[in-house]
Amino acid sequence: MSNDKPLSVEEVKSLYDRLSKDAEASGYHLNPDIDFAKELVRGLLLNQRRYGYYACPCRLASNNRLEDVDIICPCDYRDLDLNEHGVCYCALYVSLSGLKGEKKITSIPERRPSPEERGKKAEPLLKGPGTLPYPLWRCKVCGYLCAREQPPEVCPICKAKKERFEQFL
């Protein structure tokens, strides 16, 4: 596909519809401001053309997939941002409370480490038994496990609500 060809309305609508369907099926929600969300989708499509992957439209991609893997939508920081701020960094995804208008959607701080920090060799996640960097949560319905500060609002597997999770480790 040529980078010079303008994006069509159909391309944007097609990706928006797919992302919306996938988000809802997985317990996530796209920003209820459809025009705003479609502008973000347009940015994803442009980045797909430029780099060959859906780099976050609100971050500067390097054109190196390995360096940018953490900002390929949905980025590594989405769930943490949704739990803490009710919205992801670019605001394409919102939490249920953000969707219902219970939590105001505002700009949030960048969570991605600086290029220097990303360039450092990663510390091993496990330094020994019982030393996970995040609590491990288990869905009591289906057994899904995830390591994060808080359990997800909805289990991505069985759609059980946050209340059905228990801290496993």
PDB file of C-alpha atoms in Angstrom:
ATOM      1  CA  MET A   1       0.000   0.000   0.000  1.00  0.00           C
ATOM      2  CA  SER A   2       1.362   3.420  -0.903  1.00  0.00           C
ATOM      3  CA  ASN A   3       2.204   5.904   1.846  1.00  0.00           C
ATOM      4  CA  ASP A   4       1.083   8.736  -0.429  1.00  0.00           C
ATOM      5  CA  LYS A   5      -2.487   7.575  -0.886  1.00  0.00           C
ATOM      6  CA  PRO A   6      -4.843   9.386   1.505  1.00  0.00           C
ATOM      7  CA  LEU A   7      -6.640   7.279   4.070  1.00  0.00           C
ATOM      8  CA  SER A   8     -10.220   6.588   3.137  1.00  0.00           C
ATOM      9  CA  VAL A   9     -13.205   6.935   5.412  1.00  0.00           C
ATOM     10  CA  GLU A  10     -13.837   3.218   4.888  1.00  0.00           C
ATOM     11  CA  GLU A  11     -10.345   2.281   6.111  1.00  0.00           C
ATOM     12  CA  VAL A  12     -10.804   4.314   9.291  1.00  0.00           C
ATOM     13  CA  LYS A  13     -14.306   2.951   9.872  1.00  0.00           C
ATOM     14  CA  SER A  14     -13.180  -0.615   9.268  1.00  0.00           C
ATOM     15  CA  LEU A  15     -10.342  -0.459  11.809  1.00  0.00           C
ATOM     16  CA  TYR A  16     -12.482   1.517  14.274  1.00  0.00           C
ATOM     17  CA  ASP A  17     -15.229  -1.121  14.055  1.00  0.00           C
ATOM     18  CA  ARG A  18     -12.735  -3.961  14.504  1.00  0.00           C
ATOM     19  CA  LEU A  19     -11.024  -2.313  17.477  1.00  0.00           C
ATOM     20  CA  SER A  20     -14.373  -1.493  19.058  1.00  0.00           C
ATOM     21  CA  LYS A  21     -15.630  -5.060  18.642  1.00  0.00           C
ATOM     22  CA  ASP A  22     -12.376  -6.543  19.991  1.00  0.00           C
ATOM     23  CA  ALA A  23     -12.327  -4.089  22.900  1.00  0.00           C
ATOM     24  CA  GLU A  24     -15.877  -4.842  23.986  1.00  0.00           C
ATOM     25  CA  ALA A  25     -15.320  -8.596  23.630  1.00  0.00           C
ATOM     26  CA  SER A  26     -12.292  -8.327  25.907  1.00  0.00           C
ATOM     27  CA  GLY A  27     -13.840  -6.085  28.544  1.00  0.00           C
ATOM     28  CA  TYR A  28     -12.345  -2.837  27.281  1.00  0.00           C
ATOM     29  CA  HIS A  29     -14.011   0.237  25.817  1.00  0.00           C
ATOM     30  CA  LEU A  30     -13.055   2.748  23.166  1.00  0.00           C
ATOM     31  CA  ASN A  31     -13.378   6.437  23.907  1.00  0.00           C
ATOM     32  CA  PRO A  32     -17.090   7.343  23.658  1.00  0.00           C
ATOM     33  CA  ASP A  33     -16.194  10.462  21.627  1.00  0.00           C
ATOM     34  CA  ILE A  34     -16.375   8.635  18.300  1.00  0.00           C
ATOM     35  CA  ASP A  35     -14.895  11.472  16.217  1.00  0.00           C
ATOM     36  CA  PHE A  36     -11.929  11.723  18.590  1.00  0.00           C
ATOM     37  CA  ALA A  37     -11.474   7.944  18.637  1.00  0.00           C
ATOM     38  CA  LYS A  38     -11.558   7.816  14.841  1.00  0.00           C
ATOM     39  CA  GLU A  39      -8.818  10.468  14.670  1.00  0.00           C
ATOM     40  CA  LEU A  40      -6.686   8.202  16.853  1.00  0.00           C
ATOM     41  CA  VAL A  41      -7.530   5.272  14.583  1.00  0.00           C
ATOM     42  CA  ARG A  42      -6.456   7.414  11.632  1.00  0.00           C
ATOM     43  CA  GLY A  43      -3.108   7.917  13.417  1.00  0.00           C
ATOM     44  CA  LEU A  44      -2.779   4.165  13.931  1.00  0.00           C
ATOM     45  CA  LEU A  45      -3.391   3.573  10.226  1.00  0.00           C
ATOM     46  CA  LEU A  46      -0.821   6.209   9.274  1.00  0.00           C
ATOM     47  CA  ASN A  47       1.713   4.606  11.593  1.00  0.00           C
ATOM     48  CA  GLN A  48       0.897   1.221  10.088  1.00  0.00           C
ATOM     49  CA  ARG A  49       1.793   2.645   6.693  1.00  0.00           C
ATOM     50  CA  ARG A  50       4.928   4.393   7.952  1.00  0.00           C
ATOM     51  CA  TYR A  51       6.375   1.679  10.163  1.00  0.00           C
ATOM     52  CA  GLY A  52       4.485  -1.496   9.407  1.00  0.00           C
ATOM     53  CA  TYR A  53       2.883  -1.633  12.858  1.00  0.00           C
ATOM     54  CA  TYR A  54       0.197   0.238  14.811  1.00  0.00           C
ATOM     55  CA  ALA A  55       2.452   2.466  16.912  1.00  0.00           C
ATOM     56  CA  CYS A  56       0.575   4.648  19.397  1.00  0.00           C
ATOM     57  CA  PRO A  57      -0.453   7.803  17.537  1.00  0.00           C
ATOM     58  CA  CYS A  58       0.472   9.971  20.526  1.00  0.00           C
ATOM     59  CA  ARG A  59       4.046   8.793  20.870  1.00  0.00           C
ATOM     60  CA  LEU A  60       7.106   9.180  18.679  1.00  0.00           C
ATOM     61  CA  ALA A  61       7.942   5.832  17.107  1.00  0.00           C
ATOM     62  CA  SER A  62      11.505   4.956  16.077  1.00  0.00           C
ATOM     63  CA  ASN A  63      10.646   2.857  13.026  1.00  0.00           C
ATOM     64  CA  ASN A  64      12.279  -0.090  14.788  1.00  0.00           C
ATOM     65  CA  ARG A  65       9.660  -2.628  15.794  1.00  0.00           C
ATOM     66  CA  LEU A  66      11.780  -4.089  18.600  1.00  0.00           C
ATOM     67  CA  GLU A  67      12.354  -0.659  20.133  1.00  0.00           C
ATOM     68  CA  ASP A  68       8.691   0.262  19.766  1.00  0.00           C
ATOM     69  CA  VAL A  69       7.088  -3.022  20.764  1.00  0.00           C
ATOM     70  CA  ASP A  70       5.899  -1.500  24.063  1.00  0.00           C
ATOM     71  CA  ILE A  71       3.947   1.240  22.258  1.00  0.00           C
ATOM     72  CA  ILE A  72       2.238  -0.907  19.641  1.00  0.00           C
ATOM     73  CA  CYS A  73      -1.472  -0.504  20.267  1.00  0.00           C
ATOM     74  CA  PRO A  74      -2.723  -1.725  22.656  1.00  0.00           C
ATOM     75  CA  CYS A  75       0.463  -0.646  24.397  1.00  0.00           C
ATOM     76  CA  ASP A  76       2.069  -2.284  27.421  1.00  0.00           C
ATOM     77  CA  TYR A  77       0.902   0.605  29.597  1.00  0.00           C
ATOM     78  CA  ARG A  78      -2.807   0.527  28.697  1.00  0.00           C
ATOM     79  CA  ASP A  79      -4.049  -1.545  31.627  1.00  0.00           C
ATOM     80  CA  LEU A  80      -1.983   0.318  34.202  1.00  0.00           C
ATOM     81  CA  ASP A  81      -3.206   3.645  32.820  1.00  0.00           C
ATOM     82  CA  LEU A  82      -6.826   2.450  32.735  1.00  0.00           C
ATOM     83  CA  ASN A  83      -6.645   1.272  36.344  1.00  0.00           C
ATOM     84  CA  GLU A  84      -4.940   4.405  37.601  1.00  0.00           C
ATOM     85  CA  HIS A  85      -6.394   7.150  35.390  1.00  0.00           C
ATOM     86  CA  GLY A  86      -9.438   5.602  33.709  1.00  0.00           C
ATOM     87  CA  VAL A  87      -7.944   6.234  30.277  1.00  0.00           C
ATOM     88  CA  CYS A  88      -4.889   5.112  28.315  1.00  0.00           C
ATOM     89  CA  TYR A  89      -2.159   7.576  27.317  1.00  0.00           C
ATOM     90  CA  CYS A  90      -3.652   8.467  23.929  1.00  0.00           C
ATOM     91  CA  ALA A  91      -7.227   8.135  25.275  1.00  0.00           C
ATOM     92  CA  LEU A  92      -8.324   5.582  22.699  1.00  0.00           C
ATOM     93  CA  TYR A  93      -9.250   3.181  25.502  1.00  0.00           C
ATOM     94  CA  VAL A  94     -11.255   4.197  28.557  1.00  0.00           C
ATOM     95  CA  SER A  95     -12.277   2.318  31.683  1.00  0.00           C
ATOM     96  CA  LEU A  96     -15.886   1.467  32.435  1.00  0.00           C
ATOM     97  CA  SER A  97     -16.028   4.386  34.885  1.00  0.00           C
ATOM     98  CA  GLY A  98     -14.677   6.647  32.126  1.00  0.00           C
ATOM     99  CA  LEU A  99     -17.231   5.304  29.697  1.00  0.00           C
ATOM    100  CA  LYS A 100     -20.074   5.942  32.146  1.00  0.00           C
ATOM    101  CA  GLY A 101     -18.806   9.457  32.820  1.00  0.00           C
ATOM    102  CA  GLU A 102     -18.083   8.626  36.465  1.00  0.00           C
ATOM    103  CA  LYS A 103     -14.409   9.445  35.973  1.00  0.00           C
ATOM    104  CA  LYS A 104     -13.393  12.544  34.036  1.00  0.00           C
ATOM    105  CA  ILE A 105     -11.226  11.785  31.022  1.00  0.00           C
ATOM    106  CA  THR A 106      -8.178  14.044  31.094  1.00  0.00           C
ATOM    107  CA  SER A 107      -4.616  13.929  29.825  1.00  0.00           C
ATOM    108  CA  ILE A 108      -2.365  11.682  31.858  1.00  0.00           C
ATOM    109  CA  PRO A 109       1.387  11.518  32.485  1.00  0.00           C
ATOM    110  CA  GLU A 110       3.639   9.453  30.224  1.00  0.00           C
ATOM    111  CA  ARG A 111       4.427   6.098  31.801  1.00  0.00           C
ATOM    112  CA  ARG A 112       6.888   4.914  29.149  1.00  0.00           C
ATOM    113  CA  PRO A 113      10.480   4.971  30.404  1.00  0.00           C
ATOM    114  CA  SER A 114      12.959   7.333  28.744  1.00  0.00           C
ATOM    115  CA  PRO A 115      15.041   5.967  25.837  1.00  0.00           C
ATOM    116  CA  GLU A 116      18.031   5.701  28.194  1.00  0.00           C
ATOM    117  CA  GLU A 117      16.073   3.652  30.699  1.00  0.00           C
ATOM    118  CA  ARG A 118      14.659   1.433  27.971  1.00  0.00           C
ATOM    119  CA  GLY A 119      18.182   0.820  26.686  1.00  0.00           C
ATOM    120  CA  LYS A 120      19.370  -0.616  29.983  1.00  0.00           C
ATOM    121  CA  LYS A 121      19.442  -4.342  30.335  1.00  0.00           C
ATOM    122  CA  ALA A 122      16.274  -5.418  32.068  1.00  0.00           C
ATOM    123  CA  GLU A 123      16.475  -6.769  35.563  1.00  0.00           C
ATOM    124  CA  PRO A 124      15.162 -10.293  35.883  1.00  0.00           C
ATOM    125  CA  LEU A 125      11.526 -10.195  36.954  1.00  0.00           C
ATOM    126  CA  LEU A 126      12.025 -12.939  39.483  1.00  0.00           C
ATOM    127  CA  LYS A 127      14.840 -12.670  41.961  1.00  0.00           C
ATOM    128  CA  GLY A 128      13.666 -15.631  43.944  1.00  0.00           C
ATOM    129  CA  PRO A 129      10.506 -17.190  45.265  1.00  0.00           C
ATOM    130  CA  GLY A 130       7.933 -14.639  46.389  1.00  0.00           C
ATOM    131  CA  THR A 131       9.627 -11.639  44.764  1.00  0.00           C
ATOM    132  CA  LEU A 132       7.251 -10.789  41.908  1.00  0.00           C
ATOM    133  CA  PRO A 133       7.267  -7.071  41.017  1.00  0.00           C
ATOM    134  CA  TYR A 134       3.432  -7.027  41.014  1.00  0.00           C
ATOM    135  CA  PRO A 135       0.767  -8.959  42.856  1.00  0.00           C
ATOM    136  CA  LEU A 136      -0.564 -11.938  40.933  1.00  0.00           C
ATOM    137  CA  TRP A 137      -4.364 -11.910  40.491  1.00  0.00           C
ATOM    138  CA  ARG A 138      -6.488 -14.938  39.668  1.00  0.00           C
ATOM    139  CA  CYS A 139      -9.962 -14.915  38.201  1.00  0.00           C
ATOM    140  CA  LYS A 140     -12.016 -17.163  40.476  1.00  0.00           C
ATOM    141  CA  VAL A 141     -14.320 -18.026  37.578  1.00  0.00           C
ATOM    142  CA  CYS A 142     -11.918 -19.233  34.889  1.00  0.00           C
ATOM    143  CA  GLY A 143      -8.492 -19.221  36.531  1.00  0.00           C
ATOM    144  CA  TYR A 144      -6.998 -16.470  34.330  1.00  0.00           C
ATOM    145  CA  LEU A 145      -3.816 -15.097  35.913  1.00  0.00           C
ATOM    146  CA  CYS A 146      -2.342 -11.622  35.555  1.00  0.00           C
ATOM    147  CA  ALA A 147       0.425  -9.717  37.337  1.00  0.00           C
ATOM    148  CA  ARG A 148      -0.364  -6.049  37.918  1.00  0.00           C
ATOM    149  CA  GLU A 149      -1.093  -3.555  40.671  1.00  0.00           C
ATOM    150  CA  GLN A 150      -4.857  -4.113  40.476  1.00  0.00           C
ATOM    151  CA  PRO A 151      -6.985  -6.790  38.807  1.00  0.00           C
ATOM    152  CA  PRO A 152      -8.549  -5.864  35.440  1.00  0.00           C
ATOM    153  CA  GLU A 153     -12.063  -4.445  35.509  1.00  0.00           C
ATOM    154  CA  VAL A 154     -13.268  -7.376  33.426  1.00  0.00           C
ATOM    155  CA  CYS A 155     -11.599 -10.737  32.890  1.00  0.00           C
ATOM    156  CA  PRO A 156     -10.440 -10.826  29.246  1.00  0.00           C
ATOM    157  CA  ILE A 157     -11.284 -14.533  29.097  1.00  0.00           C
ATOM    158  CA  CYS A 158     -14.635 -15.070  30.814  1.00  0.00           C
ATOM    159  CA  LYS A 159     -15.794 -11.442  31.302  1.00  0.00           C
ATOM    160  CA  ALA A 160     -16.151 -11.821  35.070  1.00  0.00           C
ATOM    161  CA  LYS A 161     -16.104  -8.469  36.908  1.00  0.00           C
ATOM    162  CA  LYS A 162     -13.124  -7.181  38.888  1.00  0.00           C
ATOM    163  CA  GLU A 163     -14.726  -8.313  42.134  1.00  0.00           C
ATOM    164  CA  ARG A 164     -14.348 -11.941  41.057  1.00  0.00           C
ATOM    165  CA  PHE A 165     -10.535 -11.731  41.170  1.00  0.00           C
ATOM    166  CA  GLU A 166      -8.483 -12.734  44.174  1.00  0.00           C
ATOM    167  CA  GLN A 167      -4.876 -12.009  44.958  1.00  0.00           C
ATOM    168  CA  PHE A 168      -3.061 -15.240  44.200  1.00  0.00           C
ATOM    169  CA  LEU A 169       0.521 -14.286  45.146  1.00  0.00           C
TER     170      LEU A 169
END
